[in-house]
Amino acid sequence: MQLTTIREIFRNREKYLDKEVCVGGWVRSIRDSKTFGFIVLNDGTFFDTLQVVYHDEMENFAEVSRMNVGAAIIVKGTLVPTPAAKQPFEIQATEISVEGASAPDYPLQKKRHSMEYLRTISHLRPRTNTFQAVFRVRSLIAYAIHKFFQERDFVYVHTPLITGSDCEGAGEMFQVTTMDLANIPMTEDGKVDFSQDFFHKATNLTVSGQLNGETYAQAFRNIYTFGPTFRAENSNTTRHAAEFWMIEPEIAFADLKDDMMLAESMLKYIIRYVLEHAPQEMNFFHSFIDKGLLERLDNVVNSDFAHVTYTEAIDILSKNNDKFEYKVSWGCDLQTEHERYLTEEVFKRPVFVTDYPKEIKAFYMKLNEDGKTVAAVDCLVPGIGEIIGGSQREDDYEKLVKRMEELGLDREDYDFYLDLRKYGSTRHAGFGLGFERCVMYLTGMSNIRDVIPFPRTVNNCEL
Amino acid sequence: MQLTTIREIFRNREKYLDKEVCVGGWVRSIRDSKTFGFIVLNDGTFFDTLQVVYHDEMENFAEVSRMNVGAAIIVKGTLVPTPAAKQPFEIQATEISVEGASAPDYPLQKKRHSMEYLRTISHLRPRTNTFQAVFRVRSLIAYAIHKFFQERDFVYVHTPLITGSDCEGAGEMFQVTTMDLANIPMTEDGKVDFSQDFFHKATNLTVSGQLNGETYAQAFRNIYTFGPTFRAENSNTTRHAAEFWMIEPEIAFADLKDDMMLAESMLKYIIRYVLEHAPQEMNFFHSFIDKGLLERLDNVVNSDFAHVTYTEAIDILSKNNDKFEYKVSWGCDLQTEHERYLTEEVFKRPVFVTDYPKEIKAFYMKLNEDGKTVAAVDCLVPGIGEIIGGSQREDDYEKLVKRMEELGLDREDYDFYLDLRKYGSTRHAGFGLGFERCVMYLTGMSNIRDVIPFPRTVNNCEL
């Protein structure tokens, strides 16, 4: 008999009620008396569990009753409504076969485990309620992002992971090599002889696909990337991972205003999609992980995002400097405490902060007419601070070259990038969304290690 | 005035005919007489171009006429039907503004360029017809894959890129390190001192997410990965890249038959999706890149895939050994020439070859009852050979340990993997689809360098 999923049973219950069904899943809990027993079954396709009732008429009643939590079973029986109970229906089993027993030392007994402990068993933690919810929602967010851009005819571009350049010089990079580390070949003048490496040059793992992405926006007009990026930062915090995923859309014939409109509709789209497709999971987060989560997300979906310039924001913040550990003044970068104050206390909704001093932003951002600020934007959201950073790009060849010279960037490394300003340059803009930060935001999970299946952080690369 | 995309105009032409429209795009060609001129415009959103007619009533008629191929312009005008012409409509321009000129040395003049030459300008080649088609279709295939799995409630899992283990020992790996290559720290006994590296251990770039994926299938039942994988193979061929993307679904409570059904429906789904969403591009490939492409894909969509065991296949092939460079006999691995012979000459449609000798397959594949073969499957398609490789996994703890011992694998490295066979093991299966091979198959492109935006191959890591 064909196996039905528990999701399918919950979704189309009318089709299955009072009929024979067959499901496979894992035992979440089991209790038995002399003549009958109850199994709470989860098959991973749906957050809610299915109750299975079995009786001693069953040939293997004893074997079934001896099962441990975590065992895999296949249950055949009738789905019957249970109007008096908490759950809407249960299976009256006629047959239960044990697909795979669970050894008595199964690490996930029916009790609450700490997040720290669960991190040590990253191969088993997706079997818990919390991580079932986190990783299903992570999957749905990823899909919502693709759906959003594809519905708008954006072209998905796979920018390279291994790179010979360092993009914006952002942070520490991982080196990639096939040379024997115990015996690195050196040139006569005592340098590493990269001509003997796989690519015949020094290579790193990418920190951003943006510059590559821009080349495709100048061909397809609207593109997005969605891929892994890497930072070898020695930061052991709840928000830093060495390997994480980023989404970087890039739009041609578009300015900073278009960029913000895109970011706002994308965020709203993702939230709506997840609320619609994972209501059980979102209720779980709201109840057990982050009280107030649903109101906060609701507020984001239903408000127009606020807009403020960096200069105005500094004005507001500096009047409240007594509230901050780091005091602000014009020219400084905003810390999370300032960002959260702006979005949570001042505007009480998401806010776009625009036009930052050029000194604290990347070389490729478009210089504003004041000559001091650039057309950059950060999107701040309650509960987290910055979730998106973007900018209009400098599309003027001369201005870009000048800025690169000021910063001492080697022009040869950016020939391809300058070409875009030489052959059919357009005003264009883009932004980056850190995928894990987005997952944390939507789930209320507070440690990045708990929204990545197998997190990589300083000193930690397990499984 | 809001810019409309050329795709939108083609899609909803009735809405725009005889109305004023405004489009931004790049000049593909331009020719002018004394009093008027024609521009062929592409905006990257649609394969077909839009013709623009402009007249000398325009103030900047001379400036416009001087434009070079590749210039970015914004055109305002009326969309008028052209029943007598090849194209269905054109814009009678009232205003053309030059967004960005194109320097006279623009490398993409209106002539045919060789693929080899275009590879040297990977930042500009997406502006050509061929690469517009390739990379839009690549994007659509990626989305079709997500859509297929998400519609079936599969959970998308991001398996890690940086890994401390070597999975199946498949091929050469890239090492990842933050140590100073010019000065690698060594231990007293003359080994590399990885305790000083970022992760405090030796790490590599992944060659497969399968083993990690399996852990999630044992929690969510049906999962898939879609991410980059790496091979440091020193192969300079048209089919090898050092960095490529893979899709690896994994299904629990499922055997090899379920696995093949999934693979067959996925392939058919992808092809149907692309034919429906990129008819212009697919016709282009059929006409200019690979004659017969559409018939071949049509055949795949409309046939039931054939099934043959490895042993039967060897029987068929060995009777035709005179046709092959490599002669076959039981126990040998199949070469592309054999695979293509089977699918193109013998079955004339896609074929699943199953039950290979265990010696030529990976340790985790389920041993068949004959003790000699494993429940492996390769899917072969006309024109390419193997496109998918998969297997049912060994779900028996003892058998798996025995096989690992035979092959001298270190059990400690696979503790997590063995745990899956200890705690609620289920029959399960999965397969891997090389994404680039899939793109080559659907587009008829014959060099993997031409289906990856910025390809990484031996000695080549540009941009």
PDB file of C-alpha atoms in Angstrom, chain A residues 99-225:
ATOM      1  CA  GLU A  99      11.128  -0.269   9.889  1.00  0.00           C
ATOM      2  CA  GLY A 100      14.100   0.549  12.091  1.00  0.00           C
ATOM      3  CA  ALA A 101      14.406   0.201  15.861  1.00  0.00           C
ATOM      4  CA  SER A 102      15.954   2.929  17.974  1.00  0.00           C
ATOM      5  CA  ALA A 103      18.779   1.985  20.324  1.00  0.00           C
ATOM      6  CA  PRO A 104      18.164   2.682  24.038  1.00  0.00           C
ATOM      7  CA  ASP A 105      20.866   5.352  24.094  1.00  0.00           C
ATOM      8  CA  TYR A 106      18.945   7.517  21.599  1.00  0.00           C
ATOM      9  CA  PRO A 107      20.100  11.027  22.465  1.00  0.00           C
ATOM     10  CA  LEU A 108      16.704  12.654  21.934  1.00  0.00           C
ATOM     11  CA  GLN A 109      14.594  11.317  24.767  1.00  0.00           C
ATOM     12  CA  LYS A 110      11.242  12.954  25.422  1.00  0.00           C
ATOM     13  CA  LYS A 111      12.473  15.899  27.455  1.00  0.00           C
ATOM     14  CA  ARG A 112      13.683  19.407  26.846  1.00  0.00           C
ATOM     15  CA  HIS A 113      17.270  19.627  25.605  1.00  0.00           C
ATOM     16  CA  SER A 114      19.347  22.780  25.627  1.00  0.00           C
ATOM     17  CA  MET A 115      20.255  24.466  22.354  1.00  0.00           C
ATOM     18  CA  GLU A 116      23.915  24.011  23.306  1.00  0.00           C
ATOM     19  CA  TYR A 117      23.510  20.268  23.665  1.00  0.00           C
ATOM     20  CA  LEU A 118      21.533  20.001  20.436  1.00  0.00           C
ATOM     21  CA  ARG A 119      24.359  21.767  18.604  1.00  0.00           C
ATOM     22  CA  THR A 120      26.598  18.825  19.477  1.00  0.00           C
ATOM     23  CA  ILE A 121      24.260  16.461  17.617  1.00  0.00           C
ATOM     24  CA  SER A 122      23.584  18.471  14.478  1.00  0.00           C
ATOM     25  CA  HIS A 123      22.724  15.283  12.591  1.00  0.00           C
ATOM     26  CA  LEU A 124      19.860  14.482  14.972  1.00  0.00           C
ATOM     27  CA  ARG A 125      18.541  17.875  16.073  1.00  0.00           C
ATOM     28  CA  PRO A 126      16.321  18.328  12.969  1.00  0.00           C
ATOM     29  CA  ARG A 127      14.149  15.617  14.550  1.00  0.00           C
ATOM     30  CA  THR A 128      13.119  17.973  17.373  1.00  0.00           C
ATOM     31  CA  ASN A 129      10.142  20.328  17.240  1.00  0.00           C
ATOM     32  CA  THR A 130      12.264  23.451  17.262  1.00  0.00           C
ATOM     33  CA  PHE A 131      14.525  22.405  14.433  1.00  0.00           C
ATOM     34  CA  GLN A 132      11.729  20.852  12.404  1.00  0.00           C
ATOM     35  CA  ALA A 133      10.193  24.312  12.501  1.00  0.00           C
ATOM     36  CA  VAL A 134      13.429  26.227  11.872  1.00  0.00           C
ATOM     37  CA  PHE A 135      14.574  24.208   8.902  1.00  0.00           C
ATOM     38  CA  ARG A 136      11.204  23.914   7.244  1.00  0.00           C
ATOM     39  CA  VAL A 137      10.829  27.677   7.502  1.00  0.00           C
ATOM     40  CA  ARG A 138      14.379  28.155   6.226  1.00  0.00           C
ATOM     41  CA  SER A 139      13.444  26.094   3.173  1.00  0.00           C
ATOM     42  CA  LEU A 140      10.244  28.073   2.639  1.00  0.00           C
ATOM     43  CA  ILE A 141      12.040  31.406   2.917  1.00  0.00           C
ATOM     44  CA  ALA A 142      14.565  30.278   0.327  1.00  0.00           C
ATOM     45  CA  TYR A 143      11.788  29.304  -2.016  1.00  0.00           C
ATOM     46  CA  ALA A 144       9.806  32.482  -1.386  1.00  0.00           C
ATOM     47  CA  ILE A 145      12.870  34.478  -2.412  1.00  0.00           C
ATOM     48  CA  HIS A 146      13.243  32.577  -5.667  1.00  0.00           C
ATOM     49  CA  LYS A 147       9.520  32.842  -6.321  1.00  0.00           C
ATOM     50  CA  PHE A 148       9.494  36.570  -5.679  1.00  0.00           C
ATOM     51  CA  PHE A 149      12.287  37.274  -8.148  1.00  0.00           C
ATOM     52  CA  GLN A 150      11.214  34.754 -10.759  1.00  0.00           C
ATOM     53  CA  GLU A 151       7.668  36.103 -10.805  1.00  0.00           C
ATOM     54  CA  ARG A 152       9.247  39.448 -11.631  1.00  0.00           C
ATOM     55  CA  ASP A 153      11.353  37.873 -14.403  1.00  0.00           C
ATOM     56  CA  PHE A 154      14.666  38.395 -12.637  1.00  0.00           C
ATOM     57  CA  VAL A 155      17.429  36.119 -13.888  1.00  0.00           C
ATOM     58  CA  TYR A 156      19.054  33.951 -11.219  1.00  0.00           C
ATOM     59  CA  VAL A 157      22.835  34.159 -11.625  1.00  0.00           C
ATOM     60  CA  HIS A 158      25.316  31.772 -10.033  1.00  0.00           C
ATOM     61  CA  THR A 159      28.295  33.976  -9.282  1.00  0.00           C
ATOM     62  CA  PRO A 160      31.534  32.128  -8.562  1.00  0.00           C
ATOM     63  CA  LEU A 161      32.587  30.892  -5.123  1.00  0.00           C
ATOM     64  CA  ILE A 162      36.278  30.561  -5.798  1.00  0.00           C
ATOM     65  CA  THR A 163      37.631  33.916  -6.812  1.00  0.00           C
ATOM     66  CA  GLY A 164      40.929  35.455  -7.776  1.00  0.00           C
ATOM     67  CA  SER A 165      39.928  38.893  -6.560  1.00  0.00           C
ATOM     68  CA  ASP A 166      38.854  40.271  -3.237  1.00  0.00           C
ATOM     69  CA  CYS A 167      35.810  42.335  -4.365  1.00  0.00           C
ATOM     70  CA  GLU A 168      35.499  45.150  -1.907  1.00  0.00           C
ATOM     71  CA  GLY A 169      38.304  44.055   0.376  1.00  0.00           C
ATOM     72  CA  ALA A 170      35.640  43.137   2.880  1.00  0.00           C
ATOM     73  CA  GLY A 171      37.009  41.244   5.819  1.00  0.00           C
ATOM     74  CA  GLU A 172      39.255  38.262   6.030  1.00  0.00           C
ATOM     75  CA  MET A 173      39.088  35.622   3.354  1.00  0.00           C
ATOM     76  CA  PHE A 174      39.659  31.899   3.203  1.00  0.00           C
ATOM     77  CA  GLN A 175      42.375  30.799   0.830  1.00  0.00           C
ATOM     78  CA  VAL A 176      41.759  27.919  -1.551  1.00  0.00           C
ATOM     79  CA  THR A 177      44.656  25.787  -2.694  1.00  0.00           C
ATOM     80  CA  THR A 178      45.657  22.336  -3.905  1.00  0.00           C
ATOM     81  CA  MET A 179      49.307  22.783  -2.961  1.00  0.00           C
ATOM     82  CA  ASP A 180      50.811  20.501  -0.338  1.00  0.00           C
ATOM     83  CA  LEU A 181      50.602  22.587   2.821  1.00  0.00           C
ATOM     84  CA  ALA A 182      53.501  20.705   4.345  1.00  0.00           C
ATOM     85  CA  ASN A 183      55.645  21.625   1.419  1.00  0.00           C
ATOM     86  CA  ILE A 184      54.524  24.864  -0.213  1.00  0.00           C
ATOM     87  CA  PRO A 185      56.534  25.549  -3.385  1.00  0.00           C
ATOM     88  CA  MET A 186      58.413  28.851  -3.249  1.00  0.00           C
ATOM     89  CA  THR A 187      59.905  31.013  -5.964  1.00  0.00           C
ATOM     90  CA  GLU A 188      63.555  31.971  -5.991  1.00  0.00           C
ATOM     91  CA  ASP A 189      62.798  35.297  -4.357  1.00  0.00           C
ATOM     92  CA  GLY A 190      61.093  33.591  -1.434  1.00  0.00           C
ATOM     93  CA  LYS A 191      57.445  34.050  -2.358  1.00  0.00           C
ATOM     94  CA  VAL A 192      54.736  31.420  -2.601  1.00  0.00           C
ATOM     95  CA  ASP A 193      54.903  29.972  -6.109  1.00  0.00           C
ATOM     96  CA  PHE A 194      51.265  30.129  -7.107  1.00  0.00           C
ATOM     97  CA  SER A 195      52.140  29.049 -10.632  1.00  0.00           C
ATOM     98  CA  GLN A 196      52.125  25.568  -9.124  1.00  0.00           C
ATOM     99  CA  ASP A 197      48.646  25.937  -7.676  1.00  0.00           C
ATOM    100  CA  PHE A 198      45.481  24.641  -9.357  1.00  0.00           C
ATOM    101  CA  PHE A 199      44.502  27.985 -10.858  1.00  0.00           C
ATOM    102  CA  HIS A 200      48.092  29.200 -11.288  1.00  0.00           C
ATOM    103  CA  LYS A 201      47.281  32.107  -9.025  1.00  0.00           C
ATOM    104  CA  ALA A 202      46.211  32.871  -5.460  1.00  0.00           C
ATOM    105  CA  THR A 203      42.506  32.205  -4.932  1.00  0.00           C
ATOM    106  CA  ASN A 204      40.008  32.807  -2.151  1.00  0.00           C
ATOM    107  CA  LEU A 205      36.422  32.069  -1.249  1.00  0.00           C
ATOM    108  CA  THR A 206      34.114  34.882  -2.255  1.00  0.00           C
ATOM    109  CA  VAL A 207      32.769  37.456   0.187  1.00  0.00           C
ATOM    110  CA  SER A 208      30.169  38.821  -2.233  1.00  0.00           C
ATOM    111  CA  GLY A 209      28.893  38.140  -5.729  1.00  0.00           C
ATOM    112  CA  GLN A 210      27.947  41.756  -6.320  1.00  0.00           C
ATOM    113  CA  LEU A 211      30.582  42.870  -8.808  1.00  0.00           C
ATOM    114  CA  ASN A 212      29.989  39.776 -10.910  1.00  0.00           C
ATOM    115  CA  GLY A 213      26.273  40.274 -10.499  1.00  0.00           C
ATOM    116  CA  GLU A 214      26.516  43.802 -11.872  1.00  0.00           C
ATOM    117  CA  THR A 215      27.956  42.504 -15.131  1.00  0.00           C
ATOM    118  CA  TYR A 216      24.835  40.405 -15.576  1.00  0.00           C
ATOM    119  CA  ALA A 217      22.465  43.233 -14.654  1.00  0.00           C
ATOM    120  CA  GLN A 218      24.023  45.186 -17.528  1.00  0.00           C
ATOM    121  CA  ALA A 219      22.918  42.369 -19.805  1.00  0.00           C
ATOM    122  CA  PHE A 220      19.632  41.121 -18.333  1.00  0.00           C
ATOM    123  CA  ARG A 221      18.544  44.297 -16.578  1.00  0.00           C
ATOM    124  CA  ASN A 222      17.197  42.527 -13.476  1.00  0.00           C
ATOM    125  CA  ILE A 223      19.140  39.728 -11.859  1.00  0.00           C
ATOM    126  CA  TYR A 224      19.665  38.164  -8.453  1.00  0.00           C
ATOM    127  CA  THR A 225      22.210  35.900  -6.876  1.00  0.00           C
TER     128      THR A 225
END
